[in-house]
mmCIF file of C-alpha atoms and ligand atoms in Angstrom:
data_model
loop_
_atom_site.group_PDB
_atom_site.id
_atom_site.type_symbol
_atom_site.label_atom_id
_atom_site.label_comp_id
_atom_site.label_asym_id
_atom_site.label_seq_id
_atom_site.Cartn_x
_atom_site.Cartn_y
_atom_site.Cartn_z
ATOM 1 C CA MET A 1 -0.435 0.133 0.423
ATOM 2 C CA PRO A 2 1.953 3.258 -0.567
ATOM 3 C CA PHE A 3 2.681 4.824 2.398
ATOM 4 C CA ASP A 4 0.463 8.122 4.328
ATOM 5 C CA TYR A 5 1.704 11.367 3.786
ATOM 6 C CA LYS A 6 -1.202 11.889 6.095
ATOM 7 C CA VAL A 7 0.258 10.286 9.074
ATOM 8 C CA PHE A 8 2.410 14.048 9.449
ATOM 9 C CA SER A 9 -0.118 16.325 9.253
ATOM 10 C CA GLY A 10 -1.063 18.290 12.133
ATOM 11 C CA SER A 11 1.558 15.731 14.251
ATOM 12 C CA ASP A 12 3.552 17.859 17.129
ATOM 13 C CA ILE A 13 7.544 17.192 16.117
ATOM 14 C CA LEU A 14 10.216 17.652 17.408
ATOM 15 C CA ILE A 15 14.389 17.568 15.486
ATOM 16 C CA THR A 16 17.018 17.643 17.278
ATOM 17 C CA GLY A 17 20.185 19.102 15.419
ATOM 18 C CA GLY A 18 17.057 20.552 12.787
ATOM 19 C CA LEU A 19 19.538 24.178 11.804
ATOM 20 C CA GLY A 20 21.822 21.217 10.984
ATOM 21 C CA PHE A 21 21.516 20.166 7.114
ATOM 22 C CA ILE A 22 20.096 17.077 7.635
ATOM 23 C CA GLY A 23 17.664 18.104 9.864
ATOM 24 C CA SER A 24 16.625 21.240 7.957
ATOM 25 C CA SER A 25 15.998 19.564 5.224
ATOM 26 C CA LEU A 26 13.490 16.900 7.116
ATOM 27 C CA ALA A 27 11.805 20.214 8.817
ATOM 28 C CA ARG A 28 11.318 21.431 5.462
ATOM 29 C CA ARG A 29 9.684 18.807 4.578
ATOM 30 C CA LEU A 30 6.904 18.523 7.328
ATOM 31 C CA VAL A 31 6.282 21.866 7.500
ATOM 32 C CA GLY A 32 4.782 21.535 3.530
ATOM 33 C CA LEU A 33 2.517 17.475 5.161
ATOM 34 C CA GLY A 34 1.300 20.317 7.768
ATOM 35 C CA ALA A 35 2.720 19.244 11.284
ATOM 36 C CA LYS A 36 3.906 21.035 13.750
ATOM 37 C CA VAL A 37 7.422 21.485 14.176
ATOM 38 C CA THR A 38 10.627 22.353 17.115
ATOM 39 C CA LEU A 39 13.644 22.380 16.079
ATOM 40 C CA VAL A 40 16.511 21.632 19.650
ATOM 41 C CA ASP A 41 20.368 22.798 18.221
ATOM 42 C CA SER A 42 22.849 24.563 19.943
ATOM 43 C CA LEU A 43 24.716 26.550 17.434
ATOM 44 C CA ILE A 44 28.181 25.107 18.825
ATOM 45 C CA PRO A 45 30.155 27.210 15.999
ATOM 46 C CA GLU A 46 32.231 24.909 13.737
ATOM 47 C CA TYR A 47 29.161 22.154 14.245
ATOM 48 C CA GLY A 48 27.399 21.736 10.633
ATOM 49 C CA GLY A 49 24.050 24.178 12.394
ATOM 50 C CA ASN A 50 23.060 26.668 10.027
ATOM 51 C CA LEU A 51 20.319 28.928 10.678
ATOM 52 C CA PHE A 52 19.828 29.968 6.663
ATOM 53 C CA ASN A 53 19.055 26.093 6.569
ATOM 54 C CA ILE A 54 16.443 27.213 7.445
ATOM 55 C CA TYR A 55 15.751 30.764 5.524
ATOM 56 C CA ASP A 56 12.626 29.855 3.423
ATOM 57 C CA ILE A 57 10.810 27.858 6.018
ATOM 58 C CA ARG A 58 11.650 30.490 9.412
ATOM 59 C CA ASP A 59 8.255 31.161 9.634
ATOM 60 C CA ARG A 60 6.636 27.740 9.995
ATOM 61 C CA VAL A 61 8.857 26.231 12.325
ATOM 62 C CA ILE A 62 9.682 27.138 16.320
ATOM 63 C CA VAL A 63 13.468 27.163 16.921
ATOM 64 C CA ASP A 64 14.519 26.092 19.909
ATOM 65 C CA LEU A 65 18.231 27.072 21.063
ATOM 66 C CA THR A 66 18.545 24.564 23.380
ATOM 67 C CA ASP A 67 21.964 22.130 23.590
ATOM 68 C CA VAL A 68 21.155 18.336 23.698
ATOM 69 C CA ARG A 69 22.798 17.986 26.850
ATOM 70 C CA ASP A 70 20.885 19.820 29.130
ATOM 71 C CA ALA A 71 18.733 17.237 30.628
ATOM 72 C CA PRO A 72 16.376 19.625 31.909
ATOM 73 C CA ALA A 73 15.160 20.728 29.362
ATOM 74 C CA MET A 74 15.064 18.133 26.886
ATOM 75 C CA ALA A 75 13.158 16.507 29.626
ATOM 76 C CA SER A 76 10.556 20.045 28.715
ATOM 77 C CA LEU A 77 10.859 20.029 25.110
ATOM 78 C CA ILE A 78 9.658 15.780 24.746
ATOM 79 C CA LYS A 79 6.302 16.269 26.347
ATOM 80 C CA GLY A 80 3.165 15.658 24.148
ATOM 81 C CA ARG A 81 5.289 15.924 20.397
ATOM 82 C CA ASP A 82 3.574 12.757 18.556
ATOM 83 C CA PHE A 83 7.162 12.119 16.845
ATOM 84 C CA LEU A 84 10.988 13.353 17.924
ATOM 85 C CA PHE A 85 13.914 13.089 14.995
ATOM 86 C CA ASN A 86 17.204 12.658 17.025
ATOM 87 C CA LEU A 87 19.915 14.185 15.379
ATOM 88 C CA ALA A 88 22.173 16.278 16.749
ATOM 89 C CA GLY A 89 25.757 15.228 17.027
ATOM 90 C CA GLN A 90 29.162 15.586 17.110
ATOM 91 C CA THR A 91 29.731 14.425 13.540
ATOM 92 C CA SER A 92 33.145 15.363 12.685
ATOM 93 C CA HIS A 93 35.568 11.992 13.162
ATOM 94 C CA LEU A 94 38.811 14.319 13.556
ATOM 95 C CA ASP A 95 37.385 15.870 16.562
ATOM 96 C CA SER A 96 36.396 12.633 18.363
ATOM 97 C CA MET A 97 40.015 11.265 18.617
ATOM 98 C CA THR A 98 40.971 15.208 20.054
ATOM 99 C CA ASP A 99 38.510 15.786 22.193
ATOM 100 C CA PRO A 100 37.277 12.231 22.721
ATOM 101 C CA LEU A 101 35.122 13.712 25.944
ATOM 102 C CA THR A 102 32.832 15.751 23.729
ATOM 103 C CA ASP A 103 32.037 13.908 21.289
ATOM 104 C CA LEU A 104 30.638 11.645 23.803
ATOM 105 C CA ASN A 105 28.573 13.516 25.544
ATOM 106 C CA ILE A 106 26.948 14.642 22.680
ATOM 107 C CA ASN A 107 26.342 11.210 20.857
ATOM 108 C CA ALA A 108 26.505 9.176 23.829
ATOM 109 C CA ALA A 109 25.633 10.400 27.325
ATOM 110 C CA ALA A 110 23.087 13.066 26.072
ATOM 111 C CA GLN A 111 20.745 10.322 23.488
ATOM 112 C CA LEU A 112 20.310 8.641 27.222
ATOM 113 C CA HIS A 113 19.464 11.358 28.914
ATOM 114 C CA ILE A 114 16.418 12.737 25.857
ATOM 115 C CA LEU A 115 16.024 8.359 25.998
ATOM 116 C CA GLU A 116 15.378 8.949 30.380
ATOM 117 C CA ALA A 117 12.529 11.059 29.154
ATOM 118 C CA CYS A 118 10.868 10.028 26.490
ATOM 119 C CA ARG A 119 9.897 7.022 29.343
ATOM 120 C CA GLN A 120 9.521 9.091 31.553
ATOM 121 C CA HIS A 121 6.999 12.525 30.486
ATOM 122 C CA ASN A 122 6.599 11.127 26.481
ATOM 123 C CA PRO A 123 6.548 7.301 26.476
ATOM 124 C CA ASP A 124 4.226 6.700 23.733
ATOM 125 C CA VAL A 125 6.994 8.923 21.375
ATOM 126 C CA LYS A 126 7.511 7.443 18.122
ATOM 127 C CA ILE A 127 11.474 8.058 17.860
ATOM 128 C CA VAL A 128 13.965 7.802 15.258
ATOM 129 C CA PHE A 129 18.189 8.275 15.686
ATOM 130 C CA ALA A 130 19.843 9.094 13.029
ATOM 131 C CA SER A 131 23.381 6.335 13.481
ATOM 132 C CA THR A 132 25.850 6.119 10.651
ATOM 133 C CA ARG A 133 27.745 3.110 8.350
ATOM 134 C CA GLN A 134 31.353 4.116 10.409
ATOM 135 C CA LEU A 135 29.608 1.706 13.334
ATOM 136 C CA TYR A 136 30.667 -1.588 10.488
ATOM 137 C CA GLY A 137 34.219 0.017 10.721
ATOM 138 C CA ARG A 138 36.754 -1.147 7.679
ATOM 139 C CA PRO A 139 34.570 -3.986 5.287
ATOM 140 C CA GLN A 140 35.082 -6.915 6.408
ATOM 141 C CA TYR A 141 32.700 -8.277 3.020
ATOM 142 C CA LEU A 142 30.936 -6.166 0.881
ATOM 143 C CA PRO A 143 28.429 -4.549 0.504
ATOM 144 C CA VAL A 144 27.413 -4.112 4.241
ATOM 145 C CA ASP A 145 24.289 -5.956 5.276
ATOM 146 C CA GLU A 146 23.045 -5.193 8.960
ATOM 147 C CA LYS A 147 24.421 -8.676 10.754
ATOM 148 C CA HIS A 148 28.328 -7.163 9.237
ATOM 149 C CA PRO A 149 30.538 -7.283 12.321
ATOM 150 C CA LEU A 150 31.184 -3.865 14.784
ATOM 151 C CA ASN A 151 33.825 -2.164 14.527
ATOM 152 C CA PRO A 152 33.960 1.169 14.715
ATOM 153 C CA VAL A 153 37.605 2.295 13.856
ATOM 154 C CA ASP A 154 36.954 6.162 16.399
ATOM 155 C CA VAL A 155 35.740 7.075 19.037
ATOM 156 C CA ASN A 156 32.848 8.728 17.064
ATOM 157 C CA GLY A 157 31.665 5.287 15.294
ATOM 158 C CA ILE A 158 31.956 3.694 19.084
ATOM 159 C CA ASN A 159 29.685 6.782 20.858
ATOM 160 C CA LYS A 160 27.067 6.950 17.590
ATOM 161 C CA LEU A 161 27.628 2.906 18.705
ATOM 162 C CA ALA A 162 26.181 3.668 21.763
ATOM 163 C CA GLY A 163 24.080 5.868 20.735
ATOM 164 C CA GLU A 164 22.101 2.858 19.100
ATOM 165 C CA TRP A 165 22.107 0.715 21.302
ATOM 166 C CA TYR A 166 20.750 2.863 23.900
ATOM 167 C CA HIS A 167 17.552 3.809 21.087
ATOM 168 C CA LEU A 168 17.539 -0.262 20.711
ATOM 169 C CA LEU A 169 17.840 -1.242 24.262
ATOM 170 C CA TYR A 170 14.059 1.560 25.619
ATOM 171 C CA HIS A 171 12.767 -0.792 22.827
ATOM 172 C CA SER A 172 13.440 -4.327 24.239
ATOM 173 C CA VAL A 173 12.991 -2.970 28.264
ATOM 174 C CA TYR A 174 10.433 -0.859 28.034
ATOM 175 C CA LYS A 175 8.854 -0.741 24.317
ATOM 176 C CA ILE A 176 9.953 2.949 23.172
ATOM 177 C CA ARG A 177 8.821 3.095 20.246
ATOM 178 C CA THR A 178 11.892 3.708 18.761
ATOM 179 C CA CYS A 179 14.167 2.920 15.570
ATOM 180 C CA ALA A 180 17.731 3.588 14.000
ATOM 181 C CA LEU A 181 18.695 4.409 10.480
ATOM 182 C CA ARG A 182 22.815 3.622 9.889
ATOM 183 C CA LEU A 183 23.760 6.276 7.686
ATOM 184 C CA THR A 184 26.054 6.780 4.789
ATOM 185 C CA ASN A 185 27.388 9.965 3.398
ATOM 186 C CA THR A 186 24.637 11.830 2.849
ATOM 187 C CA TYR A 187 25.051 15.158 1.252
ATOM 188 C CA GLY A 188 23.029 17.786 -1.046
ATOM 189 C CA PRO A 189 21.858 21.817 0.117
ATOM 190 C CA GLY A 190 22.200 22.491 3.817
ATOM 191 C CA MET A 191 24.984 20.288 4.065
ATOM 192 C CA ARG A 192 28.484 21.923 5.781
ATOM 193 C CA VAL A 193 31.120 22.778 3.211
ATOM 194 C CA LYS A 194 33.113 24.897 4.611
ATOM 195 C CA ASP A 195 35.761 22.532 5.478
ATOM 196 C CA ALA A 196 36.823 18.732 5.661
ATOM 197 C CA ARG A 197 36.076 18.828 9.395
ATOM 198 C CA GLN A 198 32.092 16.896 8.576
ATOM 199 C CA THR A 199 32.970 15.346 5.590
ATOM 200 C CA PHE A 200 35.469 15.222 1.986
ATOM 201 C CA LEU A 201 32.531 16.269 -0.085
ATOM 202 C CA GLY A 202 31.084 18.984 1.326
ATOM 203 C CA VAL A 203 35.086 20.919 1.153
ATOM 204 C CA TRP A 204 35.600 19.272 -2.612
ATOM 205 C CA ILE A 205 32.296 21.612 -3.513
ATOM 206 C CA ARG A 206 33.769 24.527 -1.867
ATOM 207 C CA HIS A 207 36.689 24.010 -3.209
ATOM 208 C CA LEU A 208 35.867 23.922 -6.926
ATOM 209 C CA ILE A 209 34.096 26.842 -7.085
ATOM 210 C CA GLU A 210 36.615 28.873 -5.417
ATOM 211 C CA GLY A 211 38.581 27.229 -8.552
ATOM 212 C CA ILE A 212 40.852 25.344 -6.459
ATOM 213 C CA PRO A 213 42.561 21.736 -6.949
ATOM 214 C CA ILE A 214 40.820 19.397 -4.547
ATOM 215 C CA GLN A 215 42.435 16.984 -3.003
ATOM 216 C CA VAL A 216 42.330 12.511 -3.107
ATOM 217 C CA PHE A 217 43.993 11.245 -0.725
ATOM 218 C CA SER A 218 45.948 7.759 -1.993
ATOM 219 C CA ASP A 219 45.260 6.316 -5.279
ATOM 220 C CA GLY A 220 41.748 7.707 -4.550
ATOM 221 C CA MET A 221 40.710 4.557 -5.500
ATOM 222 C CA GLN A 222 38.523 4.060 -1.864
ATOM 223 C CA ARG A 223 34.197 3.045 -3.394
ATOM 224 C CA ARG A 224 32.242 4.435 -1.635
ATOM 225 C CA ASP A 225 28.247 5.275 -1.759
ATOM 226 C CA PHE A 226 26.333 8.644 -1.053
ATOM 227 C CA ASN A 227 22.236 9.255 -0.184
ATOM 228 C CA PHE A 228 21.463 12.746 -1.752
ATOM 229 C CA ILE A 229 19.262 14.194 0.958
ATOM 230 C CA ASP A 230 15.520 13.961 -0.770
ATOM 231 C CA ASP A 231 16.326 10.485 -0.143
ATOM 232 C CA VAL A 232 17.460 10.314 3.399
ATOM 233 C CA VAL A 233 14.688 12.177 4.197
ATOM 234 C CA GLU A 234 12.181 10.585 3.199
ATOM 235 C CA ALA A 235 13.858 7.340 4.330
ATOM 236 C CA LEU A 236 13.131 9.247 8.103
ATOM 237 C CA LEU A 237 9.516 9.990 7.523
ATOM 238 C CA LEU A 238 8.868 6.344 6.074
ATOM 239 C CA ALA A 239 11.494 4.894 9.769
ATOM 240 C CA THR A 240 8.746 7.390 11.789
ATOM 241 C CA ALA A 241 5.328 6.253 10.484
ATOM 242 C CA GLU A 242 5.869 3.076 9.880
ATOM 243 C CA LYS A 243 4.659 0.347 12.689
ATOM 244 C CA ALA A 244 7.538 -2.362 11.339
ATOM 245 C CA SER A 245 10.723 -0.055 12.117
ATOM 246 C CA GLU A 246 10.734 -0.247 15.726
ATOM 247 C CA GLY A 247 13.335 -1.863 17.475
ATOM 248 C CA GLN A 248 14.774 -1.829 14.411
ATOM 249 C CA VAL A 249 17.319 -0.783 12.451
ATOM 250 C CA PHE A 250 18.287 -0.017 8.550
ATOM 251 C CA ASN A 251 21.646 0.701 5.954
ATOM 252 C CA LEU A 252 20.779 2.867 4.195
ATOM 253 C CA GLY A 253 23.356 3.507 0.964
ATOM 254 C CA HIS A 254 22.310 3.294 -2.739
ATOM 255 C CA SER A 255 22.937 0.502 -5.831
ATOM 256 C CA GLU A 256 25.535 3.863 -7.303
ATOM 257 C CA HIS A 257 29.234 3.024 -6.277
ATOM 258 C CA ILE A 258 32.287 5.025 -7.719
ATOM 259 C CA SER A 259 35.347 5.142 -6.876
ATOM 260 C CA LEU A 260 36.872 8.931 -5.155
ATOM 261 C CA GLN A 261 38.896 9.557 -8.074
ATOM 262 C CA GLU A 262 35.473 9.125 -10.059
ATOM 263 C CA LEU A 263 33.647 11.164 -8.301
ATOM 264 C CA ALA A 264 36.175 13.256 -8.057
ATOM 265 C CA ALA A 265 36.194 13.444 -11.612
ATOM 266 C CA LEU A 266 32.602 13.185 -12.292
ATOM 267 C CA LEU A 267 32.130 17.283 -9.673
ATOM 268 C CA ILE A 268 34.797 18.626 -12.033
ATOM 269 C CA ARG A 269 32.565 17.062 -15.594
ATOM 270 C CA LEU A 270 29.349 18.547 -13.506
ATOM 271 C CA ASN A 271 31.058 22.285 -12.507
ATOM 272 C CA ASN A 272 31.928 22.812 -16.211
ATOM 273 C CA GLY A 273 36.038 22.736 -15.285
ATOM 274 C CA GLY A 274 38.587 22.598 -12.024
ATOM 275 C CA ARG A 275 40.470 19.770 -11.312
ATOM 276 C CA TYR A 276 42.031 17.337 -8.292
ATOM 277 C CA GLU A 277 45.237 16.560 -7.300
ATOM 278 C CA VAL A 278 46.296 13.478 -5.776
ATOM 279 C CA VAL A 279 48.213 13.951 -2.491
ATOM 280 C CA PRO A 280 49.368 11.318 0.242
ATOM 281 C CA PHE A 281 46.700 10.908 3.411
ATOM 282 C CA PRO A 282 47.265 12.855 5.860
ATOM 283 C CA ILE A 283 48.327 9.778 8.524
ATOM 284 C CA ASP A 284 45.359 11.186 11.693
ATOM 285 C CA ARG A 285 42.714 10.850 8.709
ATOM 286 C CA LYS A 286 44.673 7.308 7.144
ATOM 287 C CA ALA A 287 44.697 6.040 11.238
ATOM 288 C CA ILE A 288 40.516 6.736 10.846
ATOM 289 C CA ASP A 289 39.881 5.593 7.316
ATOM 290 C CA ILE A 290 38.115 2.592 5.936
ATOM 291 C CA GLY A 291 38.824 1.844 2.770
ATOM 292 C CA ASP A 292 35.384 0.892 0.745
ATOM 293 C CA TYR A 293 32.613 0.796 1.942
ATOM 294 C CA TYR A 294 28.750 0.459 0.154
ATOM 295 C CA GLY A 295 25.488 -1.316 1.808
ATOM 296 C CA ASP A 296 23.208 -3.377 1.509
ATOM 297 C CA PHE A 297 20.206 -1.167 2.191
ATOM 298 C CA SER A 298 17.738 -5.293 1.193
ATOM 299 C CA LYS A 299 15.962 -4.377 4.001
ATOM 300 C CA VAL A 300 15.237 -0.943 4.689
ATOM 301 C CA THR A 301 13.500 -1.683 0.751
ATOM 302 C CA THR A 302 11.843 -5.090 2.433
ATOM 303 C CA VAL A 303 9.484 -4.193 5.385
ATOM 304 C CA LEU A 304 10.202 -0.248 4.739
ATOM 305 C CA GLY A 305 9.666 0.552 0.720
ATOM 306 C CA TRP A 306 12.517 2.642 0.232
ATOM 307 C CA PHE A 307 14.878 2.797 -2.673
ATOM 308 C CA PRO A 308 16.788 5.461 -3.034
ATOM 309 C CA GLN A 309 15.275 7.295 -6.228
ATOM 310 C CA VAL A 310 17.848 10.292 -6.681
ATOM 311 C CA PRO A 311 21.018 9.565 -9.208
ATOM 312 C CA LEU A 312 24.162 10.443 -8.307
ATOM 313 C CA GLN A 313 24.532 12.424 -11.015
ATOM 314 C CA LYS A 314 21.637 15.022 -10.339
ATOM 315 C CA GLY A 315 22.138 15.015 -6.832
ATOM 316 C CA LEU A 316 25.208 16.295 -7.253
ATOM 317 C CA ALA A 317 24.632 18.601 -9.768
ATOM 318 C CA GLN A 318 21.899 20.105 -8.009
ATOM 319 C CA THR A 319 23.828 20.136 -5.048
ATOM 320 C CA LEU A 320 26.418 22.842 -6.451
ATOM 321 C CA GLU A 321 24.054 24.506 -8.295
ATOM 322 C CA TYR A 322 22.611 25.631 -4.481
ATOM 323 C CA TYR A 323 26.204 26.557 -3.050
ATOM 324 C CA ARG A 324 26.793 29.048 -6.400
ATOM 325 C CA LYS A 325 23.949 30.614 -5.118
ATOM 326 C CA TYR A 326 24.357 30.794 -1.420
ATOM 327 C CA ARG A 327 27.804 30.375 -0.569
ATOM 328 C CA ALA A 328 27.680 33.990 1.385
ATOM 329 C CA HIS A 329 25.739 32.064 3.926
ATOM 330 C CA TYR A 330 28.137 28.453 3.758
ATOM 331 C CA TRP A 331 31.616 30.527 4.393
ATOM 332 C CA GLU A 332 32.448 33.926 2.860
ATOM 333 C CA SER A 333 29.854 35.461 5.923
ATOM 334 C CA THR A 334 32.335 33.685 8.169
ATOM 335 C CA PRO A 335 35.657 35.068 9.392
HETATM 336 N N1 NAD B 1 25.199 13.397 6.463
HETATM 337 C C1 NAD B 1 26.501 12.472 6.996
HETATM 338 O O1 NAD B 1 26.694 11.977 6.040
HETATM 339 C C2 NAD B 1 25.256 11.098 7.914
HETATM 340 C C3 NAD B 1 26.887 10.205 8.169
HETATM 341 C C4 NAD B 1 26.336 9.166 9.006
HETATM 342 C C5 NAD B 1 25.072 9.941 9.740
HETATM 343 N N2 NAD B 1 24.740 11.111 9.293
HETATM 344 C C6 NAD B 1 23.923 11.729 11.232
HETATM 345 O O2 NAD B 1 22.753 12.169 10.707
HETATM 346 C C7 NAD B 1 22.913 13.410 11.948
HETATM 347 C C8 NAD B 1 23.112 14.410 11.715
HETATM 348 O O3 NAD B 1 23.124 15.281 10.477
HETATM 349 P P1 NAD B 1 24.258 16.194 10.063
HETATM 350 O O4 NAD B 1 25.008 15.913 7.724
HETATM 351 O O5 NAD B 1 23.245 16.867 9.145
HETATM 352 O O6 NAD B 1 24.460 16.420 10.376
HETATM 353 P P2 NAD B 1 24.834 18.858 10.277
HETATM 354 O O7 NAD B 1 26.356 18.131 11.350
HETATM 355 O O8 NAD B 1 24.842 19.413 9.977
HETATM 356 O O9 NAD B 1 23.556 18.232 11.971
HETATM 357 C C9 NAD B 1 23.855 17.925 12.413
HETATM 358 C C10 NAD B 1 23.199 19.569 13.640
HETATM 359 O O10 NAD B 1 23.256 18.765 15.704
HETATM 360 C C11 NAD B 1 23.672 20.304 16.170
HETATM 361 N N3 NAD B 1 23.964 19.841 17.113
HETATM 362 C C12 NAD B 1 25.729 19.116 17.622
HETATM 363 N N4 NAD B 1 25.723 19.029 18.364
HETATM 364 C C13 NAD B 1 24.947 19.360 19.682
HETATM 365 C C14 NAD B 1 24.118 19.598 21.347
HETATM 366 N N5 NAD B 1 25.152 19.009 22.216
HETATM 367 N N6 NAD B 1 22.677 20.515 21.382
HETATM 368 C C15 NAD B 1 22.044 20.456 20.112
HETATM 369 N N7 NAD B 1 22.305 19.932 18.964
HETATM 370 C C16 NAD B 1 23.283 20.252 18.619
HETATM 371 C C17 NAD B 1 24.356 21.281 14.936
HETATM 372 O O11 NAD B 1 24.407 22.251 15.505
HETATM 373 C C18 NAD B 1 24.422 20.078 13.742
HETATM 374 O O12 NAD B 1 23.002 21.643 13.429
HETATM 375 C C19 NAD B 1 23.908 13.475 12.911
HETATM 376 O O13 NAD B 1 24.015 12.131 14.307
HETATM 377 C C20 NAD B 1 25.545 12.831 12.388
HETATM 378 O O14 NAD B 1 26.133 11.531 12.902
HETATM 379 C C21 NAD B 1 24.985 11.362 8.953
#
């Protein structure tokens, strides 16, 4: 049966990390579906939150600048919500190695506070947690399915694993309706592109637009899969609305896999210019690199009927167009 979006109309929704890339895109879609949306975000400098991400829906959402580590404040924000999209996160893998405790407090401890608040004040809420393919570490086989061993290669992966498992535990023990999506590289309008803090793809886009050569580490043969933001938003909606998701984890992914060197060449073609250079892997990044990764997303297709609809080339073209137009809001406006 086709998915019925009416479930969101008039519903009361909280999105943590709502001024970030994925949270703001989700908010835009939910507002369009008639939901009452509240965004919680701490806007910590150098993280991915950006008020410009909601420039077109600013009057149709409530913004609450709370830090998810503030347990009492989160408890009152969670009361009475129908759906909670739990997307706030420290997302830099390198930062998690230089400042592991901040990562622990945001990606693990705060998640436990949020779940406790749900258990005590809103046990009927449905929660979707934004997990990551980083939990698998270096793949032992490809494509990686949900049964693949979990072996994170960095502190961020361990803390996200704890965050994910707290959600699953609160379902198995307390019957809170939780689920988790293990996202792969997600890209599109609203992603942080200022530097390589979060993802190499972001800074590649910035550099291409600025006419600076993009840097491909090592030989660039590592293969990856990428999801365009609209597809990820659709997965979040499905996971929230469908009962079959409860207590489950799902990989997202894409059937197009591409090496980083091929990706660089594709971006240059779509940009009508630019060049890339192959450079040695920086030691700190090499130590936590996972090599080739692409996910098996057949479970989410079977259970929730989700599959990615946006081809890489189309999504990248749309992303480049967005940053050409709005670059001032993503890098030039900051000192
Ligand atoms: N984008 C990807 O490729 C990808 C891949 C795997 C997993 N994820 C997960 O998806 C989620 C959203 O990612 P994104 O790409 O939108 O990142 P993002 O950085 O754009 O958004 C995260 C948001 O969380 C906010 N935030 C961080 N710490 C906070 C805190 N302590 N309190 C309140 N808000 C806080 C940030 O300000 C930011 O707006 C993250 O949890 C991330 O781990 C993303």
